[in-house]
Coordinates of C-alpha atoms in Angstrom, one line a residue:
M1 CA 0.0 0.0 0.0
T2 CA 1.3 3.5 -0.9
A3 CA 0.8 6.5 1.4
S4 CA -0.4 9.8 0.2
N5 CA 3.1 11.2 0.2
G6 CA 4.1 8.4 -2.2
S7 CA 6.0 6.3 0.3
A8 CA 5.1 2.6 0.7
V9 CA 3.8 1.5 4.1
P10 CA 4.8 -2.1 5.0
D11 CA 1.9 -4.5 5.6
F12 CA 3.1 -5.1 9.2
M13 CA 2.6 -1.4 10.0
R14 CA -1.1 -1.4 8.9
P15 CA -2.5 -2.1 12.4
V16 CA -1.0 1.0 13.8
V17 CA -1.3 3.4 10.9
A18 CA -4.3 5.6 10.5
D19 CA -6.5 4.3 7.8
G20 CA -9.1 6.9 7.0
P21 CA -9.5 10.5 5.7
P22 CA -7.0 13.1 6.9
A23 CA -8.0 15.3 9.8
S24 CA -9.8 18.5 8.9
A25 CA -8.2 21.9 9.6
R26 CA -10.7 22.4 12.4
V27 CA -9.7 19.1 14.2
V28 CA -6.0 20.0 13.8
A29 CA -6.7 23.4 15.3
E30 CA -8.6 22.0 18.2
H31 CA -5.7 19.6 19.0
T32 CA -3.2 22.5 18.8
F33 CA -5.1 24.5 21.3
L34 CA -5.7 21.6 23.7
A35 CA -2.0 20.9 23.6
L36 CA -1.4 24.3 25.3
N37 CA -3.3 23.2 28.4
E38 CA -1.6 19.8 28.4
S39 CA 1.8 21.5 28.4
M40 CA 0.7 23.8 31.2
K41 CA -0.2 20.8 33.4
Q42 CA 3.2 19.3 32.8
L43 CA 5.0 22.6 33.5
Y44 CA 2.8 23.0 36.7
E45 CA 3.8 19.6 38.0
T46 CA 7.5 20.3 37.4
S47 CA 7.3 23.6 39.2
L48 CA 5.2 22.1 42.0
T49 CA 8.0 19.7 42.9
T50 CA 10.3 22.7 43.3
F51 CA 7.8 24.7 45.3
T52 CA 7.1 21.8 47.7
Q53 CA 10.8 21.3 48.3
N54 CA 11.2 25.0 49.0
I55 CA 8.4 24.8 51.6
H56 CA 10.2 21.9 53.3
D57 CA 13.5 23.8 53.3
Q58 CA 11.9 26.8 55.1
V59 CA 9.1 25.8 57.5
P60 CA 8.1 22.9 59.6
V61 CA 5.2 20.7 58.5
V62 CA 3.0 18.4 60.6
L63 CA 1.0 15.7 58.9
A64 CA -1.8 14.0 60.9
L65 CA -3.0 10.9 59.0
F66 CA -6.2 9.1 59.8
N67 CA -5.9 5.3 60.3
G68 CA -7.5 2.5 62.2
A69 CA -4.9 2.6 64.9
G70 CA -5.9 6.1 66.1
G71 CA -3.9 8.1 63.6
Q72 CA -0.3 8.8 62.6
M73 CA 1.6 12.0 63.0
I74 CA 4.8 13.0 61.2
L75 CA 6.9 16.2 61.8
Y76 CA 9.0 17.5 58.9
R77 CA 11.7 19.9 60.2
P78 CA 13.6 21.9 57.6
G79 CA 16.8 20.1 56.7
Q80 CA 16.1 17.0 58.8
Q81 CA 14.7 13.6 58.4
P82 CA 10.9 13.2 59.1
E83 CA 10.1 12.3 62.7
C84 CA 7.3 9.8 63.2
A85 CA 5.5 10.2 66.5
P86 CA 4.9 7.1 68.7
P87 CA 1.6 5.3 67.9
V88 CA -1.5 5.6 70.0
P89 CA -1.3 3.0 72.9
I90 CA -2.8 -0.3 71.8
S91 CA -5.5 -0.1 74.4
Y92 CA -7.3 2.3 72.0
Q93 CA -7.6 -0.4 69.3
I94 CA -8.6 -3.0 71.9
E95 CA -11.4 -0.8 73.3
K96 CA -12.6 0.1 69.8
S97 CA -12.5 -3.5 68.7
V98 CA -14.9 -4.5 71.5
A99 CA -17.1 -1.4 70.9
H100 CA -17.4 -2.5 67.2
S101 CA -18.1 -6.1 68.0
T102 CA -21.8 -5.6 68.2
M103 CA -21.8 -4.1 64.7
A104 CA -19.9 -7.1 63.4
I105 CA -22.7 -9.4 64.6
Y106 CA -25.2 -7.1 63.0
E107 CA -23.3 -7.4 59.7
I108 CA -23.4 -11.2 59.9
L109 CA -27.1 -11.4 60.6
A110 CA -28.7 -8.5 58.8
P111 CA -28.6 -9.9 55.2
Y112 CA -30.7 -12.9 56.2
L113 CA -33.4 -11.2 58.3
D114 CA -36.1 -12.0 55.7
D115 CA -36.1 -15.7 56.7
A116 CA -33.2 -16.6 59.0
Y117 CA -34.7 -19.9 60.0
A118 CA -34.8 -21.1 56.4
N119 CA -31.6 -19.5 55.1
Q120 CA -28.7 -20.8 57.3
L121 CA -25.9 -19.0 55.6
W122 CA -25.4 -16.9 58.7
R123 CA -24.6 -19.8 60.9
A124 CA -21.0 -20.6 60.0
P125 CA -19.7 -17.0 60.2
L126 CA -21.6 -16.4 63.5
A127 CA -20.2 -19.6 65.0
M128 CA -16.7 -18.5 64.0
Y129 CA -17.2 -15.0 65.5
R130 CA -18.6 -16.5 68.6
T131 CA -15.4 -18.4 69.1
Q132 CA -13.4 -15.2 68.7
N133 CA -15.6 -13.4 71.3
Q134 CA -15.1 -16.3 73.7
S135 CA -11.3 -16.3 73.3
A136 CA -11.3 -12.5 73.9
L137 CA -13.4 -12.9 77.1
E138 CA -11.0 -15.6 78.3
C139 CA -8.0 -13.3 77.7
L140 CA -9.5 -10.2 79.2
A141 CA -7.8 -10.6 82.6
A142 CA -4.3 -10.5 80.9
L143 CA -4.9 -7.0 79.4
D144 CA -3.2 -4.0 80.8
V145 CA -6.3 -1.8 81.0
P146 CA -8.0 0.0 83.9
D147 CA -10.6 -2.0 85.9
D148 CA -13.5 0.1 84.7
T149 CA -12.5 -0.5 81.1
R150 CA -12.1 -4.2 81.7
A151 CA -15.6 -4.4 83.3
T152 CA -17.2 -2.5 80.4
M153 CA -15.5 -4.8 77.9
H154 CA -16.6 -7.8 79.9
G155 CA -20.2 -6.7 79.7
V156 CA -20.2 -6.3 75.9
L157 CA -18.6 -9.6 75.3
E158 CA -21.0 -11.5 77.6
H159 CA -23.9 -9.8 75.9
N160 CA -22.5 -10.8 72.5
L161 CA -22.1 -14.4 73.6
A162 CA -25.6 -14.7 75.1
F163 CA -27.2 -13.4 71.9
M164 CA -25.1 -15.5 69.5
D165 CA -25.8 -18.6 71.6
A166 CA -29.5 -17.9 71.5
C167 CA -29.4 -17.5 67.7
L168 CA -27.4 -20.7 67.2
S169 CA -29.5 -22.8 69.6
K170 CA -32.9 -21.7 68.1
G171 CA -31.6 -21.9 64.5
G172 CA -32.7 -18.4 63.7
Y173 CA -33.7 -14.9 64.9
T174 CA -36.1 -12.0 64.2
Y175 CA -35.6 -8.4 63.6
A176 CA -37.1 -7.6 67.0
E177 CA -34.5 -9.9 68.7
L178 CA -31.6 -8.4 66.7
E179 CA -32.8 -4.8 67.5
N180 CA -33.2 -5.6 71.2
Y181 CA -29.7 -7.0 71.3
T182 CA -28.0 -4.1 69.6
R183 CA -29.9 -1.5 71.7
G184 CA -29.0 -3.5 74.8
T185 CA -25.3 -2.9 74.2
T186 CA -25.6 0.7 73.3
P187 CA -24.8 2.1 76.7
L188 CA -21.7 0.0 77.1
S189 CA -20.6 0.8 73.5
I190 CA -20.9 4.5 74.1
T191 CA -18.9 4.2 77.3
L192 CA -16.2 2.2 75.5
I193 CA -16.0 4.7 72.6
G194 CA -15.5 7.5 75.2
M195 CA -12.7 5.5 76.9
A196 CA -10.9 4.8 73.6
S197 CA -11.3 8.5 72.6
A198 CA -9.7 9.6 75.9
V199 CA -6.6 7.4 75.2
Q200 CA -6.3 8.8 71.6
V201 CA -6.8 12.4 72.5
G202 CA -4.4 12.3 75.5
H203 CA -1.7 10.7 73.4
W204 CA -1.9 13.2 70.5
M205 CA -2.2 16.2 72.9
R206 CA 1.2 15.2 74.5
V207 CA 2.8 14.7 71.1
V208 CA 1.7 18.0 69.6
E209 CA 2.5 19.9 72.8
N210 CA 6.1 18.5 72.8
W211 CA 6.6 19.4 69.1
R212 CA 5.3 22.9 69.7
N213 CA 7.7 23.3 72.7
E214 CA 10.7 21.9 70.7
L215 CA 10.1 24.2 67.7
G216 CA 9.7 27.3 69.7
A217 CA 9.1 30.4 67.5
D218 CA 9.1 28.2 64.4
W219 CA 5.8 26.7 65.5
E220 CA 4.1 30.0 64.6
R221 CA 5.3 29.5 61.0
S222 CA 4.5 25.8 60.7
Y223 CA 1.9 24.2 58.4
A224 CA -0.2 21.2 59.4
A225 CA -2.7 19.1 57.5
T226 CA -4.8 16.1 58.2
N227 CA -6.9 13.9 55.9
T228 CA -10.5 12.9 56.2
S229 CA -13.2 11.0 54.4
H230 CA -16.6 12.7 54.0
V231 CA -18.2 10.6 56.7
A232 CA -15.6 11.7 59.3
R233 CA -15.0 15.3 58.4
R234 CA -17.7 16.9 60.7
N235 CA -16.1 15.8 64.0
H236 CA -12.5 15.2 63.3
I237 CA -10.4 14.4 66.3
L238 CA -6.9 14.9 64.9
Y239 CA -7.8 18.3 63.3
T240 CA -9.4 19.5 66.6
V241 CA -6.3 18.5 68.6
L242 CA -4.1 20.5 66.2
V243 CA -6.3 23.5 66.6
Q244 CA -5.7 23.5 70.4
F245 CA -2.0 24.3 69.8
M246 CA -2.1 26.2 66.5
G247 CA -5.1 28.5 67.4
A248 CA -8.3 29.3 65.6
E249 CA -6.4 31.9 63.4
A250 CA -4.4 29.1 61.9
M251 CA -7.5 27.3 60.5
G252 CA -7.7 27.8 56.7
E253 CA -4.3 29.6 56.8
R254 CA -1.7 27.2 58.1
L255 CA -3.9 24.3 59.2
F256 CA -5.9 22.2 56.6
L257 CA -8.5 19.5 56.6
L258 CA -8.0 17.7 53.3
E259 CA -10.9 15.5 52.1
T260 CA -10.0 12.3 50.4
P261 CA -12.1 9.5 48.9
E262 CA -10.4 6.9 51.2
F263 CA -10.2 6.6 54.9
E264 CA -6.5 6.3 54.7
T265 CA -3.9 8.0 52.4
T266 CA -0.1 8.4 52.2
P267 CA 2.2 11.1 53.4
E268 CA 3.3 11.7 49.8
K269 CA -0.2 12.5 48.7
M270 CA -0.8 14.8 51.6
L271 CA 2.4 16.7 51.0
D272 CA 1.5 17.0 47.3
V273 CA -1.9 18.6 48.2
L274 CA -0.4 20.9 50.8
G275 CA 2.3 22.0 48.3
R276 CA -0.4 22.8 45.8
I277 CA -2.4 24.9 48.2
V278 CA 0.6 27.0 49.4
A279 CA 2.1 27.4 45.9
D280 CA -1.2 28.4 44.4
R281 CA -1.6 31.2 46.9
S282 CA 1.3 33.1 45.4
L283 CA -0.1 32.5 41.9
G284 CA -3.4 33.9 43.0
M285 CA -1.7 37.0 44.4
V286 CA 0.3 37.6 41.2
F287 CA -2.7 37.1 38.8
F288 CA -5.7 38.2 40.8
C289 CA -4.3 40.3 43.7
D290 CA -5.7 37.9 46.3
F291 CA -3.5 35.5 48.2
Y292 CA -6.3 33.0 49.0
L293 CA -8.3 32.8 45.8
M294 CA -6.4 30.1 43.9
G295 CA -5.2 27.8 46.6
D296 CA -8.2 27.7 49.0
V297 CA -11.4 28.2 47.0
E298 CA -13.2 26.1 44.5
L299 CA -14.3 29.2 42.6
L300 CA -17.9 29.8 41.6
G301 CA -17.2 33.0 39.7
D302 CA -19.7 35.6 38.6
G303 CA -19.8 34.0 35.1
A304 CA -20.9 30.7 36.4
R305 CA -23.4 32.3 38.9
T306 CA -24.9 34.3 36.1
A307 CA -25.2 31.3 33.8
I308 CA -26.9 29.3 36.6
E309 CA -29.3 32.1 37.3
R310 CA -30.1 32.4 33.5
E311 CA -30.6 28.7 33.0
M312 CA -32.9 28.4 36.0
A313 CA -34.9 31.4 34.9
K314 CA -35.5 29.6 31.6
R315 CA -37.0 26.8 33.7
G316 CA -39.2 29.2 35.6
R317 CA -37.3 28.5 38.9
E318 CA -35.2 30.5 41.3
A319 CA -31.5 29.6 41.3
L320 CA -30.1 28.2 44.6
L321 CA -26.7 29.7 45.1
P322 CA -24.3 29.9 48.0
P323 CA -23.7 33.3 49.6
R324 CA -20.7 35.3 48.6
V325 CA -18.2 35.0 51.4
P326 CA -14.5 36.1 51.6
F327 CA -11.9 33.8 50.1
H328 CA -9.9 33.9 53.4
C329 CA -11.7 32.3 56.3
N330 CA -10.6 31.1 59.8
D331 CA -13.8 29.3 60.5
W332 CA -14.1 25.6 61.3
P333 CA -14.2 23.5 58.0
W334 CA -17.5 21.9 58.9
A335 CA -21.1 23.0 59.8
T336 CA -21.2 25.1 63.0
D337 CA -24.6 26.8 62.9
P338 CA -27.1 24.6 65.0
A339 CA -30.0 26.6 63.5
K340 CA -29.3 25.1 60.0
G341 CA -29.6 21.5 61.0
T342 CA -32.1 19.2 62.6
G343 CA -32.0 16.2 64.9
P344 CA -29.4 15.1 67.5
A345 CA -25.9 16.6 67.7
R346 CA -24.3 14.1 70.1
L347 CA -24.0 10.3 70.1
E348 CA -25.8 10.3 73.5
D349 CA -28.6 12.4 72.1
A350 CA -29.0 10.1 69.1
V351 CA -30.0 7.1 71.3
L352 CA -32.2 8.9 73.8
G353 CA -35.3 7.9 71.9
C354 CA -34.3 4.3 71.4
P355 CA -35.7 1.7 73.8
V356 CA -32.7 0.3 75.5
R357 CA -32.9 -2.5 78.1
P358 CA -30.3 -2.4 81.0
V359 CA -27.1 -4.4 80.7
G360 CA -25.3 -5.7 83.7

């Protein structure tokens, strides 16, 4: 086969060579202009690496990463290796494991509520989990935990075992029985959650306080960031601990809550996002005379607002738009106005209306 320029194209090249009419001038032009933005992205990434390194060379950075062990904190001092804080004491995970055990039983049984007596697929996993609960109960005395914590854990485990034994011996269960069981452990679960939180908070308060004292005046220039998934962003423990030592004025300026699709992320990803925020602030100042416009705000500009209003007017409806607020804000990064919400605002309030039978 001969190409349009007169040169022969070998047959083995046919699968990878365009076999159709040449692109129009319009398509070529579109690709040319789109290439400008692709090049900008590459140049931005290259510059961002330099910007991020410059930040590390000049100011301390604290990362507080969410994980199932109560979190991880890392201090990056200029010119030094990262310092990983000691982990939260293991008692936090132990207390949380027992507090979550009721939910695990619910997860086993809930899929078969329609006819648990006929569909026995729940039996094997429940029997296995019963063995694990029994082993935990037998090991309880060996744990290094306070007596009140041990007693609370004992109550949950005994309640778990009694309910699982009833299900296995009867060969089934009803929704009413499952609900009564879960509600019955609610007071103890709330107590355990509070105990675990006290261990977590006390640990991180000591860590951050020590870092603040060690850094001295440099603490006032430091940046800090923690990650969150959407479900955990409204009451974030690590962020709130950091606020205690950085102050409300640092929120949105040097302290950031970065929302991610996963519960856990990596320090590298966190540093990348932090670098983007700080670097884009200078860009915003150079281009738009506002330090916080580019790095901190997902901009709904007047052009977009006007377009939304116009499109909604075509549909005979009023546009719903957020109020215009300053780009720079030191407010909490979650809902803070009780008048704009409904229902309970505390875990304890959420269960007040639930019938809960006493647990010994």
